Short mmCIF file of C-alpha atoms in Angstrom, two decimals:
data_model
loop_
_atom_site.label_atom_id
_atom_site.label_comp_id
_atom_site.label_asym_id
_atom_site.label_seq_id
_atom_site.Cartn_x
_atom_site.Cartn_y
_atom_site.Cartn_z
CA MET A 1 -102.53 -174.76 28.51
CA THR A 2 -99.47 -175.41 30.65
CA SER A 3 -97.10 -174.28 27.91
CA THR A 4 -99.13 -171.09 27.43
CA THR A 5 -98.98 -170.31 31.14
CA ALA A 6 -95.24 -170.97 31.16
CA ALA A 7 -94.77 -168.64 28.22
CA ARG A 8 -96.68 -165.86 29.94
CA THR A 9 -94.66 -166.12 33.15
CA PRO A 10 -91.48 -164.43 31.79
CA VAL A 11 -93.61 -161.68 30.29
CA ARG A 12 -95.30 -160.99 33.63
CA ARG A 13 -91.96 -161.03 35.40
CA GLY A 14 -90.59 -158.57 32.87
CA ARG A 15 -93.54 -156.23 33.36
CA LEU A 16 -93.22 -156.53 37.13
CA ALA A 17 -89.50 -155.67 36.93
CA LEU A 18 -90.30 -152.73 34.65
CA HIS A 19 -92.95 -151.40 37.04
CA LEU A 20 -90.63 -151.81 40.03
CA GLY A 21 -87.87 -149.99 38.16
CA CYS A 22 -90.21 -147.13 37.26
CA LEU A 23 -91.39 -146.94 40.86
CA ALA A 24 -87.80 -146.79 42.11
CA ALA A 25 -86.99 -144.02 39.61
CA LEU A 26 -90.11 -142.13 40.72
CA LEU A 27 -89.05 -142.33 44.37
CA VAL A 28 -85.58 -141.06 43.51
CA MET A 29 -87.03 -138.09 41.60
CA LEU A 30 -89.56 -137.28 44.33
CA TYR A 31 -87.03 -137.47 47.18
CA PRO A 32 -85.73 -133.88 46.73
CA LEU A 33 -89.31 -132.59 46.86
CA ALA A 34 -90.05 -134.64 49.99
CA TRP A 35 -86.81 -133.37 51.54
CA LEU A 36 -87.79 -129.78 50.75
CA LEU A 37 -91.22 -130.17 52.35
CA ALA A 38 -89.78 -131.85 55.44
CA THR A 39 -86.95 -129.32 55.84
CA SER A 40 -89.37 -126.41 55.60
CA LEU A 41 -90.90 -127.65 58.87
CA LYS A 42 -87.62 -128.21 60.71
CA PRO A 43 -86.06 -125.89 63.31
CA ALA A 44 -82.88 -124.14 62.27
CA ASP A 45 -80.61 -126.43 64.32
CA GLU A 46 -82.09 -129.58 62.75
CA VAL A 47 -81.57 -128.31 59.21
CA ILE A 48 -77.79 -128.37 59.67
CA ALA A 49 -77.23 -131.02 62.32
CA SER A 50 -79.81 -133.71 61.54
CA LEU A 51 -79.75 -136.03 58.55
CA ASP A 52 -83.21 -137.45 59.21
CA LEU A 53 -85.84 -136.83 56.58
CA LEU A 54 -88.70 -136.27 59.01
CA PRO A 55 -88.43 -133.34 61.45
CA GLY A 56 -88.25 -133.95 65.18
CA HIS A 57 -91.15 -131.54 65.69
CA LEU A 58 -93.04 -129.34 63.28
CA GLU A 59 -91.83 -125.73 63.17
CA TRP A 60 -94.80 -123.89 61.64
CA SER A 61 -93.19 -120.56 62.46
CA ASN A 62 -91.01 -121.01 59.37
CA TYR A 63 -94.07 -120.42 57.19
CA ARG A 64 -95.20 -117.47 59.31
CA THR A 65 -91.78 -115.89 58.85
CA ALA A 66 -91.86 -116.57 55.11
CA LEU A 67 -95.34 -115.06 54.79
CA ASP A 68 -94.10 -111.89 56.51
CA GLY A 69 -91.84 -111.26 53.51
CA VAL A 70 -88.25 -109.99 53.43
CA ASN A 71 -86.67 -106.54 53.64
CA ASP A 72 -90.00 -105.01 54.70
CA VAL A 73 -91.57 -106.25 51.45
CA SER A 74 -94.68 -108.38 51.86
CA ILE A 75 -95.02 -111.82 50.35
CA TRP A 76 -97.94 -110.57 48.27
CA ARG A 77 -95.79 -107.87 46.69
CA LEU A 78 -93.13 -110.43 45.85
CA LEU A 79 -95.75 -112.77 44.43
CA GLY A 80 -97.27 -109.97 42.37
CA ASN A 81 -93.87 -109.01 40.95
CA SER A 82 -93.21 -112.63 39.94
CA LEU A 83 -96.63 -112.95 38.33
CA LEU A 84 -96.17 -109.67 36.45
CA ILE A 85 -92.85 -110.73 34.95
CA ALA A 86 -93.96 -114.29 34.20
CA GLY A 87 -97.27 -113.14 32.73
CA GLY A 88 -95.60 -110.53 30.54
CA ALA A 89 -93.06 -113.09 29.33
CA VAL A 90 -95.81 -115.59 28.50
CA LEU A 91 -97.81 -112.99 26.58
CA GLY A 92 -94.75 -111.79 24.68
CA ASN A 93 -93.54 -115.25 23.70
CA VAL A 94 -96.96 -116.48 22.60
CA ILE A 95 -97.58 -113.43 20.40
CA SER A 96 -94.13 -112.92 18.88
CA CYS A 97 -93.13 -116.57 18.48
CA SER A 98 -96.44 -117.49 16.85
CA LEU A 99 -96.10 -114.62 14.35
CA ALA A 100 -92.51 -115.54 13.53
CA ALA A 101 -93.42 -119.21 13.23
CA TYR A 102 -96.28 -118.43 10.84
CA ALA A 103 -93.90 -116.47 8.62
CA PHE A 104 -91.38 -119.31 8.47
CA ALA A 105 -93.98 -122.08 8.11
CA ARG A 106 -96.48 -120.55 5.66
CA LEU A 107 -95.18 -117.44 3.93
CA ARG A 108 -92.79 -117.37 0.99
CA PHE A 109 -90.10 -114.69 1.05
CA ARG A 110 -86.49 -114.30 0.01
CA LEU A 111 -83.80 -115.86 2.27
CA ARG A 112 -86.42 -117.68 4.31
CA GLY A 113 -84.26 -120.82 4.58
CA PRO A 114 -81.01 -119.09 5.67
CA LEU A 115 -82.86 -116.89 8.15
CA PHE A 116 -84.60 -119.89 9.68
CA ALA A 117 -81.27 -121.74 9.92
CA PHE A 118 -79.68 -118.69 11.55
CA MET A 119 -82.52 -118.52 14.06
CA ILE A 120 -82.12 -122.21 14.93
CA ALA A 121 -78.37 -121.67 15.38
CA THR A 122 -79.05 -119.10 18.10
CA ILE A 123 -80.36 -121.95 20.30
CA MET A 124 -76.73 -123.03 20.78
CA LEU A 125 -75.67 -119.49 21.75
CA PRO A 126 -75.20 -119.24 25.54
CA HIS A 127 -77.29 -116.61 27.27
CA HIS A 128 -74.20 -115.25 29.01
CA ALA A 129 -72.62 -114.39 25.65
CA VAL A 130 -75.22 -111.71 24.97
CA LEU A 131 -75.85 -110.63 28.54
CA ILE A 132 -73.26 -107.84 28.64
CA PRO A 133 -74.31 -106.21 25.30
CA GLN A 134 -77.95 -106.41 26.36
CA TYR A 135 -77.17 -104.87 29.73
CA ILE A 136 -75.29 -101.99 28.08
CA ILE A 137 -78.22 -101.32 25.74
CA PHE A 138 -80.83 -101.37 28.51
CA ASN A 139 -78.59 -99.27 30.75
CA GLN A 140 -78.22 -96.60 28.05
CA LEU A 141 -82.00 -96.62 27.61
CA GLY A 142 -82.45 -96.11 31.36
CA LEU A 143 -84.38 -99.38 31.76
CA VAL A 144 -82.15 -101.06 34.35
CA ASN A 145 -83.91 -101.69 37.67
CA THR A 146 -87.21 -102.00 35.82
CA TYR A 147 -89.14 -104.97 34.51
CA TRP A 148 -88.66 -104.03 30.85
CA PRO A 149 -85.36 -105.92 30.33
CA LEU A 150 -87.11 -109.07 31.55
CA ILE A 151 -90.28 -108.68 29.47
CA LEU A 152 -89.46 -106.62 26.35
CA PRO A 153 -87.16 -109.23 24.67
CA LYS A 154 -90.01 -111.74 24.81
CA PHE A 155 -92.02 -109.55 22.41
CA LEU A 156 -89.20 -109.72 19.85
CA ALA A 157 -89.31 -113.52 19.24
CA THR A 158 -85.91 -114.08 20.84
CA GLU A 159 -86.80 -117.62 22.00
CA ALA A 160 -85.81 -119.70 18.97
CA PHE A 161 -86.84 -122.94 20.66
CA PHE A 162 -90.49 -121.89 20.84
CA VAL A 163 -90.45 -120.55 17.27
CA PHE A 164 -89.16 -123.92 16.08
CA LEU A 165 -91.76 -125.75 18.17
CA ILE A 166 -94.66 -123.78 16.67
CA VAL A 167 -93.20 -124.01 13.14
CA GLN A 168 -93.17 -127.80 13.39
CA PHE A 169 -96.79 -127.78 14.51
CA MET A 170 -97.95 -125.38 11.79
CA ARG A 171 -96.27 -127.41 9.06
CA GLY A 172 -98.56 -130.30 9.97
CA LEU A 173 -101.73 -128.28 9.43
CA PRO A 174 -103.49 -128.80 6.08
CA ARG A 175 -102.93 -125.94 3.66
CA GLU A 176 -106.40 -126.46 2.19
CA LEU A 177 -107.88 -124.54 5.14
CA GLU A 178 -105.86 -121.43 4.32
CA GLU A 179 -106.55 -121.79 0.62
CA ALA A 180 -110.28 -121.90 1.35
CA ALA A 181 -109.94 -118.82 3.56
CA ARG A 182 -107.99 -117.06 0.82
CA ILE A 183 -110.77 -117.82 -1.67
CA ASP A 184 -113.22 -116.22 0.76
CA GLY A 185 -111.13 -113.05 0.72
CA CYS A 186 -108.90 -113.54 3.79
CA GLY A 187 -105.42 -112.06 3.70
CA PRO A 188 -102.36 -113.44 5.51
CA PHE A 189 -103.15 -111.74 8.82
CA ARG A 190 -106.81 -112.76 8.84
CA SER A 191 -105.89 -116.34 7.87
CA PHE A 192 -103.39 -116.40 10.70
CA PHE A 193 -105.73 -115.11 13.40
CA GLN A 194 -108.92 -116.90 12.32
CA VAL A 195 -107.65 -120.16 10.83
CA VAL A 196 -104.10 -121.06 11.84
CA LEU A 197 -103.92 -119.63 15.36
CA PRO A 198 -106.95 -121.53 16.78
CA LEU A 199 -105.57 -124.80 15.41
CA THR A 200 -102.16 -124.11 16.97
CA ARG A 201 -103.56 -123.96 20.50
CA PRO A 202 -101.68 -127.04 21.82
CA ALA A 203 -98.31 -125.63 20.71
CA LEU A 204 -99.19 -122.19 22.11
CA ILE A 205 -100.14 -123.66 25.47
CA THR A 206 -96.88 -125.64 25.51
CA THR A 207 -95.01 -122.39 24.86
CA ALA A 208 -96.94 -120.66 27.64
CA ILE A 209 -96.23 -123.41 30.17
CA PHE A 210 -92.50 -123.60 29.54
CA THR A 211 -92.16 -119.81 29.40
CA PHE A 212 -93.99 -119.44 32.70
CA ILE A 213 -91.88 -122.09 34.43
CA TRP A 214 -88.54 -120.84 33.07
CA THR A 215 -89.33 -117.20 33.82
CA TRP A 216 -90.69 -117.95 37.28
CA ASN A 217 -87.55 -119.92 38.20
CA ASP A 218 -85.14 -117.45 36.61
CA PHE A 219 -82.69 -116.04 39.11
CA PHE A 220 -79.61 -114.85 37.27
CA THR A 221 -81.29 -112.42 34.86
CA GLN A 222 -83.46 -110.93 37.59
CA LEU A 223 -80.40 -110.56 39.82
CA ILE A 224 -78.62 -108.58 37.09
CA TYR A 225 -81.41 -106.12 36.32
CA LEU A 226 -83.30 -105.63 39.60
CA PHE A 227 -81.78 -103.72 42.52
CA ASP A 228 -84.74 -102.29 44.44
CA PRO A 229 -86.19 -104.72 47.05
CA GLU A 230 -89.67 -103.42 46.17
CA LYS A 231 -89.18 -104.90 42.69
CA PHE A 232 -87.81 -108.25 43.88
CA THR A 233 -89.48 -111.51 42.91
CA LEU A 234 -89.91 -114.62 45.04
CA THR A 235 -86.74 -116.06 43.51
CA LEU A 236 -84.63 -113.08 44.58
CA ALA A 237 -86.31 -113.05 48.00
CA LEU A 238 -84.93 -116.53 48.71
CA ARG A 239 -81.39 -115.13 48.55
CA SER A 240 -82.34 -112.40 51.00
CA PHE A 241 -82.99 -114.92 53.76
CA VAL A 242 -79.41 -116.17 53.60
CA ASP A 243 -77.90 -112.70 53.25
CA ALA A 244 -79.89 -111.29 56.16
CA SER A 245 -79.13 -113.77 58.93
CA SER A 246 -77.04 -116.55 57.37
CA THR A 247 -77.80 -120.09 58.59
CA SER A 248 -80.51 -119.06 61.08
CA ALA A 249 -82.95 -118.37 58.24
CA PHE A 250 -82.69 -121.72 56.47
CA GLY A 251 -86.09 -122.86 57.73
CA PRO A 252 -88.03 -119.83 56.42
CA MET A 253 -86.02 -119.97 53.20
CA PHE A 254 -87.17 -123.53 52.52
CA ALA A 255 -90.71 -122.58 53.54
CA LEU A 256 -90.65 -119.74 51.00
CA SER A 257 -89.30 -122.22 48.43
CA VAL A 258 -92.38 -124.39 48.95
CA ILE A 259 -94.63 -121.35 48.57
CA ALA A 260 -92.80 -120.37 45.37
CA LEU A 261 -93.37 -123.84 43.94
CA LEU A 262 -97.14 -123.77 44.37
CA PRO A 263 -97.97 -121.48 41.39
CA ILE A 264 -95.82 -123.64 39.09
CA VAL A 265 -97.52 -126.84 40.26
CA LEU A 266 -100.99 -125.33 39.88
CA PHE A 267 -100.16 -123.89 36.45
CA PHE A 268 -98.82 -127.24 35.28
CA LEU A 269 -101.77 -129.22 36.62
CA ALA A 270 -104.20 -126.89 34.88
CA PHE A 271 -102.59 -127.27 31.45
CA GLN A 272 -100.73 -130.60 31.55
CA ARG A 273 -103.15 -132.22 29.07
CA PHE A 274 -102.39 -129.53 26.49
CA LEU A 275 -98.66 -129.82 27.23
CA VAL A 276 -98.57 -133.51 26.35
CA GLU A 277 -100.76 -132.94 23.28
CA GLY A 278 -98.62 -130.07 22.04
CA MET A 279 -95.29 -131.84 22.50
CA ALA A 280 -96.58 -135.04 20.86
CA SER A 281 -98.11 -133.22 17.89
CA SER A 282 -95.05 -131.01 17.32
CA GLY A 283 -92.77 -134.03 17.36
CA VAL A 284 -94.84 -136.13 14.95
CA LYS A 285 -96.13 -133.62 12.42
CA GLY A 286 -93.98 -131.91 9.84
#
């Protein structure tokens, strides 16, 4: 019994060290979020001068200023613009990427392999390399300063990462289900919508979550295409606080940052179970 207890002691110490290490890593990762929350309640002079994490006194007026909006545009208009762009991007990616993935995973057509390899290669292509040609095209179409340049490409399956993710998931689905549907008279489109698509729900939800988060946090693309303050999103509104009154608006800017984070946190909490399921299944199957 003594030897057994002695053998278990190093194992317990190792687990304790592992848990302490994970806890330390968690605190390091959560510190920026805690700093953001604390700074959003600091007066303007404390934001620059003080290095303390906790504010000297709570400045709730930062949130009142943030809720008033920027450039005579209400916070609700900014929130609606962000939701419109993010929602359109999610809808476009889910529809187009799932259709493209079904073609690569299930259908047989000429040059399928080279086309799939070419699509995967576009993942390594920097976004800035195609930004100028895209801007010229949208400018000639008269779509600059509208939401179309931010939403329309999502309906064309331009996100190769999500196509690859859904392809890997679909390759793990049993083909017998589609063969049975084909015997019952289903064509490719009906098999896709009634058989394959419901089974691909975890991968689709993973695509929706990442698309929502990336689109919501996008700043550079929105800065290029949107000029009118009435069309600004919450991300662009953050820059307006600094441009309007420089350092004196740091408090409201951080308060608006906290407000902008809330939809992402709520969206993630609502679908985190499907996110883990989709990522695990896509990585194992195929």
